[in-house]
XYZ file of C-alpha atoms in Angstrom:
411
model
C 26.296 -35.198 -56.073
C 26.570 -38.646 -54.470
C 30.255 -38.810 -53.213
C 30.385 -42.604 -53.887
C 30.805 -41.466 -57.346
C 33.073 -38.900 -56.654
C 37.077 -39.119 -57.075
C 38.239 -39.483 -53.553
C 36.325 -42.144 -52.524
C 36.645 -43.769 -55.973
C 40.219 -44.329 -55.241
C 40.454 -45.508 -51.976
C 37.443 -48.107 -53.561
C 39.613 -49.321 -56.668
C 42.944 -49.713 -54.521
C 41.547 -51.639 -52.302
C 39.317 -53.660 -54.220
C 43.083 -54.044 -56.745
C 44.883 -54.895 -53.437
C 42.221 -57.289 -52.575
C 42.629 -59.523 -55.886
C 46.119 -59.367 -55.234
C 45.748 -60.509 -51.891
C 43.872 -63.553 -52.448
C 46.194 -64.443 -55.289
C 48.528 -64.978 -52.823
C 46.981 -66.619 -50.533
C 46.867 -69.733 -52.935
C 50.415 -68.849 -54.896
C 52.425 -68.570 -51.535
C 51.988 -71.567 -49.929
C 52.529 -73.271 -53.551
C 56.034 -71.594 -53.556
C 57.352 -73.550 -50.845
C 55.857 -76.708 -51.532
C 56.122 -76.822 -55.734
C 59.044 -74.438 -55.692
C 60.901 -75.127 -52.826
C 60.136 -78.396 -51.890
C 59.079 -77.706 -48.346
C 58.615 -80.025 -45.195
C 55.472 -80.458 -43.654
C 57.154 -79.189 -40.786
C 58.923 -76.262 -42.570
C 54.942 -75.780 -44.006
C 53.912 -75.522 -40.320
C 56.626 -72.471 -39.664
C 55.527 -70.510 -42.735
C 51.917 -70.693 -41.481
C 52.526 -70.012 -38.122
C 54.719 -67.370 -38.640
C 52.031 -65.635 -41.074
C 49.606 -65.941 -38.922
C 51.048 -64.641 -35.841
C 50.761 -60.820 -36.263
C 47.114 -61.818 -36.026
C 47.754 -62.348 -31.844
C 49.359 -59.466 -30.893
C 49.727 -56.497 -33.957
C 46.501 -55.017 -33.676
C 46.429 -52.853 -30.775
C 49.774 -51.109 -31.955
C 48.869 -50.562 -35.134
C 46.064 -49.019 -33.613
C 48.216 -46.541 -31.814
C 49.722 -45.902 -35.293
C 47.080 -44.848 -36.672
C 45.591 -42.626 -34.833
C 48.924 -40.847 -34.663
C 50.334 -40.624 -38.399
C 49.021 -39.579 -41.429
C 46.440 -42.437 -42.572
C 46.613 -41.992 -45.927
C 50.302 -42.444 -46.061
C 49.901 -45.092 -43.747
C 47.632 -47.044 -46.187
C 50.611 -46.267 -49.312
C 53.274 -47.928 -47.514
C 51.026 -50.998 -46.418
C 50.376 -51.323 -50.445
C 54.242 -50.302 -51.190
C 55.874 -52.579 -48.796
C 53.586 -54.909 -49.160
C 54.627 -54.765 -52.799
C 58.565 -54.889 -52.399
C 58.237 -57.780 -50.218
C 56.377 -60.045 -52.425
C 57.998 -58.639 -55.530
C 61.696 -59.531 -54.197
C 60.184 -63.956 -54.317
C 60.062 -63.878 -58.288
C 63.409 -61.803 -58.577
C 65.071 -64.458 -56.120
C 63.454 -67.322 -57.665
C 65.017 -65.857 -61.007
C 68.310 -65.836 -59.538
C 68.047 -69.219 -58.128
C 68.555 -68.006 -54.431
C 65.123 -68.615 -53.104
C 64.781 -70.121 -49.781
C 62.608 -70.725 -47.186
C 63.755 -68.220 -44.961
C 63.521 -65.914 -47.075
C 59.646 -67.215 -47.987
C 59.192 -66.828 -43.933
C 60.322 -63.691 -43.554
C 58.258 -62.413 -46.310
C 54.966 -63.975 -45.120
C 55.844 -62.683 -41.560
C 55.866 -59.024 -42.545
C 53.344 -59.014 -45.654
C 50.894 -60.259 -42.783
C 52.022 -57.634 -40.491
C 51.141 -55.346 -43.572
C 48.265 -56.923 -43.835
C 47.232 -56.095 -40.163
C 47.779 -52.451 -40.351
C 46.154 -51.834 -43.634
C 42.265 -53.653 -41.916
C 43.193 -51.125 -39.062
C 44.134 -47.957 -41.210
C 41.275 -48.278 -44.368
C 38.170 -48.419 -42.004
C 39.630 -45.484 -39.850
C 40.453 -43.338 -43.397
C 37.222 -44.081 -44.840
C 34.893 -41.924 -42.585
C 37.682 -38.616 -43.803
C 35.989 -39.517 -47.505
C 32.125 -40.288 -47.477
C 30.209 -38.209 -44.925
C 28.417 -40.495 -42.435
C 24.895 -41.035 -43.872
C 26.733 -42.580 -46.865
C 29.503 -44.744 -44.564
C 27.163 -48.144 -44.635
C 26.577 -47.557 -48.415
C 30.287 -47.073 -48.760
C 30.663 -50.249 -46.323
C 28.501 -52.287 -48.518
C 31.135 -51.404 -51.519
C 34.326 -52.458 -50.026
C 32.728 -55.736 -48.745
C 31.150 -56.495 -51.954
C 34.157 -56.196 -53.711
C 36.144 -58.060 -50.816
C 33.635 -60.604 -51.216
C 34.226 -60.871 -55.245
C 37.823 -61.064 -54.447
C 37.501 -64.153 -52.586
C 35.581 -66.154 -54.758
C 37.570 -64.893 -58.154
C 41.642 -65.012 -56.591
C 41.844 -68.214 -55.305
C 40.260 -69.671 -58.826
C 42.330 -67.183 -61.202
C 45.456 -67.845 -58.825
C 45.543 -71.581 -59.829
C 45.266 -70.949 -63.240
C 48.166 -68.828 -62.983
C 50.278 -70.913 -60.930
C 50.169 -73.541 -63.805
C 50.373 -70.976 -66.533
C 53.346 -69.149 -65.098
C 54.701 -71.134 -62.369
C 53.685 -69.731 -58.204
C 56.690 -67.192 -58.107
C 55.598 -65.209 -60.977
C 51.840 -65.368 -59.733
C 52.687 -63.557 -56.546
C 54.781 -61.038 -58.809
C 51.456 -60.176 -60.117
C 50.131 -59.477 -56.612
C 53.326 -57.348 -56.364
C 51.959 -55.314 -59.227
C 48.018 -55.149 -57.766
C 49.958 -53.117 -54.596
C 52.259 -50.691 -57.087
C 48.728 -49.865 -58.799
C 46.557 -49.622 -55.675
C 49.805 -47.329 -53.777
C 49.210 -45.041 -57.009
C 45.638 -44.372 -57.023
C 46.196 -43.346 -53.431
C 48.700 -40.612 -54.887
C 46.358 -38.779 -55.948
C 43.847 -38.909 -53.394
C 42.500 -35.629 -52.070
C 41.202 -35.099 -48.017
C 38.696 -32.680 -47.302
C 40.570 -30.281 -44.500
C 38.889 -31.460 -40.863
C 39.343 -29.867 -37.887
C 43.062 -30.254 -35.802
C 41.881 -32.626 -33.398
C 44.944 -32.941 -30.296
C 46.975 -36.514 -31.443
C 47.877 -38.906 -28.221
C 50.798 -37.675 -26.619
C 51.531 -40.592 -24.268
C 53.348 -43.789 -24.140
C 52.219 -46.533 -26.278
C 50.667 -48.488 -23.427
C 48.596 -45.611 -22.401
C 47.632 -45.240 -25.586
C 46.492 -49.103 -25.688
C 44.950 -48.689 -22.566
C 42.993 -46.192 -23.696
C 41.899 -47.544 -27.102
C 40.667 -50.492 -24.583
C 38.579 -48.344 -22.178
C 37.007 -46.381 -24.767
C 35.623 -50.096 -26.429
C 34.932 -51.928 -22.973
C 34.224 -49.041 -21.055
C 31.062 -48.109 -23.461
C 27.981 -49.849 -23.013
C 26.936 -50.258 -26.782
C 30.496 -51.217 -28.038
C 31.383 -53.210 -25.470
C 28.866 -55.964 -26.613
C 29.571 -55.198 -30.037
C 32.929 -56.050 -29.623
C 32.612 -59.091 -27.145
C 29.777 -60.522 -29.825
C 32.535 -60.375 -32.859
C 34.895 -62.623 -30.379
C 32.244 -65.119 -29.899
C 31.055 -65.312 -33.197
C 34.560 -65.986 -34.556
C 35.550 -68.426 -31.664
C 32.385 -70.684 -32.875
C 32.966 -70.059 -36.243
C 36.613 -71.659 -35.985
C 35.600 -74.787 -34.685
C 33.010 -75.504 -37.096
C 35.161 -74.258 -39.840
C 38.551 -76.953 -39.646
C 35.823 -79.995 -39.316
C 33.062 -79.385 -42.383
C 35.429 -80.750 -44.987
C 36.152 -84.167 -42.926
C 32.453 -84.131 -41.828
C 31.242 -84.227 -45.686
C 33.829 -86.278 -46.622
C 34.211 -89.222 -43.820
C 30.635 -88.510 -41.696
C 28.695 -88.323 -44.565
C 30.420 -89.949 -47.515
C 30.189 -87.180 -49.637
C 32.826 -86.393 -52.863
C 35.351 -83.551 -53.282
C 32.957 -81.883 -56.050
C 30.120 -81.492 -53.189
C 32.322 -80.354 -50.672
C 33.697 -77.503 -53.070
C 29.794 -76.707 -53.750
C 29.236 -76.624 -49.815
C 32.257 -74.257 -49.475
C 31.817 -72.008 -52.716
C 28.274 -71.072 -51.276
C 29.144 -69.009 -48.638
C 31.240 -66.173 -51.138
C 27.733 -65.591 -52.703
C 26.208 -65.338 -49.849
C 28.532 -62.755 -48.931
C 27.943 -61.044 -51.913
C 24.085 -61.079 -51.582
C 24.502 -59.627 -47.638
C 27.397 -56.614 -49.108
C 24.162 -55.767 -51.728
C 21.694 -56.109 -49.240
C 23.095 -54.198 -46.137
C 22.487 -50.802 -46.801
C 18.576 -51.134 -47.435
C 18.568 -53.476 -44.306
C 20.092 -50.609 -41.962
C 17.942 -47.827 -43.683
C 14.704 -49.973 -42.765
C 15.499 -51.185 -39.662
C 18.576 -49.598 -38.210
C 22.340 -50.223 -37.346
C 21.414 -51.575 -34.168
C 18.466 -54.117 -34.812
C 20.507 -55.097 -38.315
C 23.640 -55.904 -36.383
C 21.505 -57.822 -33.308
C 19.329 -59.422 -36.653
C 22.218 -60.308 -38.789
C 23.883 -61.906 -35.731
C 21.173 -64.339 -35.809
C 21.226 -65.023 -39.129
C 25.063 -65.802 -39.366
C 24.140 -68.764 -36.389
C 21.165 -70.257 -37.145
C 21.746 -71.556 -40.113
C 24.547 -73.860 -38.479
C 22.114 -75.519 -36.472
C 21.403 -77.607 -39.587
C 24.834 -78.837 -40.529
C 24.810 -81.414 -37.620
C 21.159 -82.690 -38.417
C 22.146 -83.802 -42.076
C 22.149 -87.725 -42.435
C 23.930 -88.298 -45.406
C 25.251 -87.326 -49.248
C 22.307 -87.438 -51.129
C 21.083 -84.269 -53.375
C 18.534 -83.196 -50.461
C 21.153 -83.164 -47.746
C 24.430 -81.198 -49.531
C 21.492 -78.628 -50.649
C 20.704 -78.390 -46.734
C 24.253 -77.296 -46.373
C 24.924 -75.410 -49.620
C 21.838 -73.286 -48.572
C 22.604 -73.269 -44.860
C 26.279 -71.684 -45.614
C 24.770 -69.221 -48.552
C 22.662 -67.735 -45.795
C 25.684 -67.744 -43.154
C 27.321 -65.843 -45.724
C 24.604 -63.537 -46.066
C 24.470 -62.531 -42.063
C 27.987 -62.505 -41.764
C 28.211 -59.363 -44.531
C 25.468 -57.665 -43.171
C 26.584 -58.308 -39.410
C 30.134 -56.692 -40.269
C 29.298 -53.929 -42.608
C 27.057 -53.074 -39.863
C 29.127 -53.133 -37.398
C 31.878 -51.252 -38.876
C 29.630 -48.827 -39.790
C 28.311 -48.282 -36.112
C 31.620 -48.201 -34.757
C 32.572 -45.123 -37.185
C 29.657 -43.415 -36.791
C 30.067 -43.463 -32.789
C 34.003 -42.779 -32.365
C 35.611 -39.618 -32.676
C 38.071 -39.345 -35.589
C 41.358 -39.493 -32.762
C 40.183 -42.615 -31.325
C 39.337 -44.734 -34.656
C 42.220 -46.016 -35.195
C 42.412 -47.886 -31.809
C 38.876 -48.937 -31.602
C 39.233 -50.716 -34.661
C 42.637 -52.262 -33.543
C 40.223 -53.348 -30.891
C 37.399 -54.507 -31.996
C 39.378 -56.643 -34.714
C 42.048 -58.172 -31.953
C 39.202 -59.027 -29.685
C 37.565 -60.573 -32.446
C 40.552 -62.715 -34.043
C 42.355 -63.464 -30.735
C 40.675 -66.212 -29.714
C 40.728 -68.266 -33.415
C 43.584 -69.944 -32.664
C 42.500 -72.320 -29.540
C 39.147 -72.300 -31.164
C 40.739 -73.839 -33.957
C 43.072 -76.541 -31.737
C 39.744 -76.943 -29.713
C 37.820 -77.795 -32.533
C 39.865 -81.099 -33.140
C 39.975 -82.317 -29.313
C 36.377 -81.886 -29.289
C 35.714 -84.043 -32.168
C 37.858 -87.063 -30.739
C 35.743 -86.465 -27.342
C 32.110 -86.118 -29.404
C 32.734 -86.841 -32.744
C 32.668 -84.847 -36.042
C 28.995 -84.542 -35.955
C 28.498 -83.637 -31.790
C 31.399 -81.000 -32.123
C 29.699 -79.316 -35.102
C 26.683 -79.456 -32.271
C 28.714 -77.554 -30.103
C 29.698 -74.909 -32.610
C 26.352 -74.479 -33.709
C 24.941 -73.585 -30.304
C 27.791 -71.260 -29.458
C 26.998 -69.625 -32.644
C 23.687 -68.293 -31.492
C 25.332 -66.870 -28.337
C 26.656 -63.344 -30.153
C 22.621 -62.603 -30.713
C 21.436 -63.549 -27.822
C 24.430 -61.263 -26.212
C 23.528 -58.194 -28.670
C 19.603 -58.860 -28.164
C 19.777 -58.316 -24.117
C 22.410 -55.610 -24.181
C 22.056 -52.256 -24.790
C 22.777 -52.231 -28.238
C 18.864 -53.524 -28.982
C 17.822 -50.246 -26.982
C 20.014 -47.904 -28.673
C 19.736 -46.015 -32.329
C 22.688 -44.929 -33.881
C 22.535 -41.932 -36.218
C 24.601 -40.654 -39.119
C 25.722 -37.411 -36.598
C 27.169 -40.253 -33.799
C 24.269 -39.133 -31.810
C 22.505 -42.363 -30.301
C 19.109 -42.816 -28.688
């Protein structure tokens, strides 16, 4: 029987797929809270970002040490659960007229901290549910529906923000985490072997989540590729919407079609990744889809104006970015699982997704100098050249050599 039909994995699928709706309902509904509900500053707006966004820099490698030291699928429940209370106590304050925007900061502080431990624990819980030859096929799944997430919340969230007011739209995100904590309930774990849990501090456990990423010769550039890919990625990202609007003249209708085009790309590359590893391999689909998530940029810079011709250039150029992004990471998570021992996944994820989110933030601040120094267009340039770098990386490293099998074995 194919276990991707099969109960366990079935409910680790729908929560998360349930917690991922949620999630991108709030995305949109939060930030509407404290502007629409709350009245916010721009420089109040500034705190509640950067305060979300901070768990990003420094959360991962200690969750990491978490998880490979606690129970993960209990782990996962109170990620959903608290996740949950926190954004369910906004509509009851709002009700009671004692909202505030410390209260809105605190919130998005630790729901992002959440948020940080449940991408480390799910990837490290999913190998204890589909055996390994079906782990890129189960990848696929999760991304897919991560992918259909994006593309529906965000639209369905701002038809319930008018409808019911922001508050109460996030209350329904609350209820996407009680539902996705429940399915877990039930959720049955083949026995596994007692493997010995770290015993030592938390820093040598860091450490040693660390060595066992960039002291291996095939992870190592999987990992340092990720960093690169998302550094370039966040400068081009800030400046496409003032490059179509300003450097090109376009209109807020083709910029939404320029930006809508990458979900379905993503949702193509979720479909398409497991046939593209079982013809060609984890390691030539990750090096492949590398290339195929840069390329494409190279043609953003070289478009001269508005016109139907030109926004199809980019519509198609960030459909196919989308495309080699999903197959790049589903890949890549996949390898990564395949390769580490069950005691150790926990902190090579950690790793993998700190080294590849710690450098966004100056990427991001960079992306702005460089455009006053080259302009919109030259920085875009830039971007696009760096974004052929995590290829070029994977196609002269050791990865290229090396095939990974569904027993961790590699050759």
């Amino acid at each position: 029987m194919n276990p991707l039909r099969e109960g366990p994995f079935l409910r680790l699928w729908s929560g998360q797929t349930i917690a991922e709706l949620g999630y991108h309902l709030s995305l949109v509904a939060l930030p509407l809270v404290a502007v629409l509900q709350l009245g916010a500053t721009p420089a109040q707006m500034g705190l509640i970002v950067g305060v979300g966004m901070a768990p990003f820099a420094f959360a991962w490698p200690f969750f990491g040490v978490l998880v490979d030291r606690v129970d993960r699928r209990r782990l996962l429940q109170i990620t959903y659960v608290g996740r949950a209370v926190l954004l369910g106590s906004l509509p009851v304050a709002a009700l009671l007229g004692s909202l505030g925007v410390a209260q809105l900061v605190a919130v998005q502080f630790l729901v992002s901290l959440l948020h940080v431990a449940f991408s480390v624990v799910h990837p490290s819980l999913l190998p204890s549910v589909v055996p390994a030859e079906h782990l890129v096929a189960a990848n696929s799944r999760v991304e897919m529906t991560r992918s259909g997430a994006m593309i529906i919340g965000p639209s369905a969230a701002g038809f319930l923000v008018e409808l019911l007011s922001p508050a109460n739209t996030v209350a329904i995100d609350a209820v996407c985490y009680v539902v996705a904590a429940a399915l877990l309930a039930g959720l049955a774990l083949p026995s596994k072997p007692e493997v010995a849990r770290p015993a030592g501090t938390v820093w040598h456990d860091i450490r040693e989540g660390f060595s066992s990423v960039f002291g291996d010769p095939v992870l190592r550039p999987m990992a340092i590729s990720s960093g690169i890919m998302n550094a370039f990625f966040y400068i081009r990202t800030p400046l496409v919407p003032l490059f179509v609007l300003t450097e090109l003249g376009g209109s807020a209708g083709q910029l939404g079609l320029v930006l809508a085009a990458a979900g379905p790309g993503a949702l193509v590359g979720s479909a398409l990744a497991r046939r593209v590893n079982e013809r060609y391999g984890l390691s030539r689909a990750v090096t492949g889809a590398a290339f195929l998530a840069g390329v494409p940029v190279l043609a953003v810079p070289l478009v001269p104006d508005s016109g139907a011709w030109s926004i199809g250039v980019l519509v198609v150029s960030a459909f196919a970015v989308g495309v080699g992004v999903q197959v790049y990471s589903i890949s890549l998570v996949s390898a990564r699982q395949l390769m580490t021992p069950d005691h150790l996944l926990g902190r090579v994820n950690a790793t993998f997704r700190w080294t590849a989110w710690a450098a966004t933030p100056f990427s991001a601040l960079l992306s702005g100098l460089l455009a006053q120094v080259v302009g919109l267009r030259g920085a875009i340039a830039v971007a696009a050249a760096g974004l052929l770098l995590p290829g070029l990386f994977l196609l002269f490293s050791a990865v290229r050599r090396t095939a990974i099998t569904a027993e961790g074995g590699r050759a």
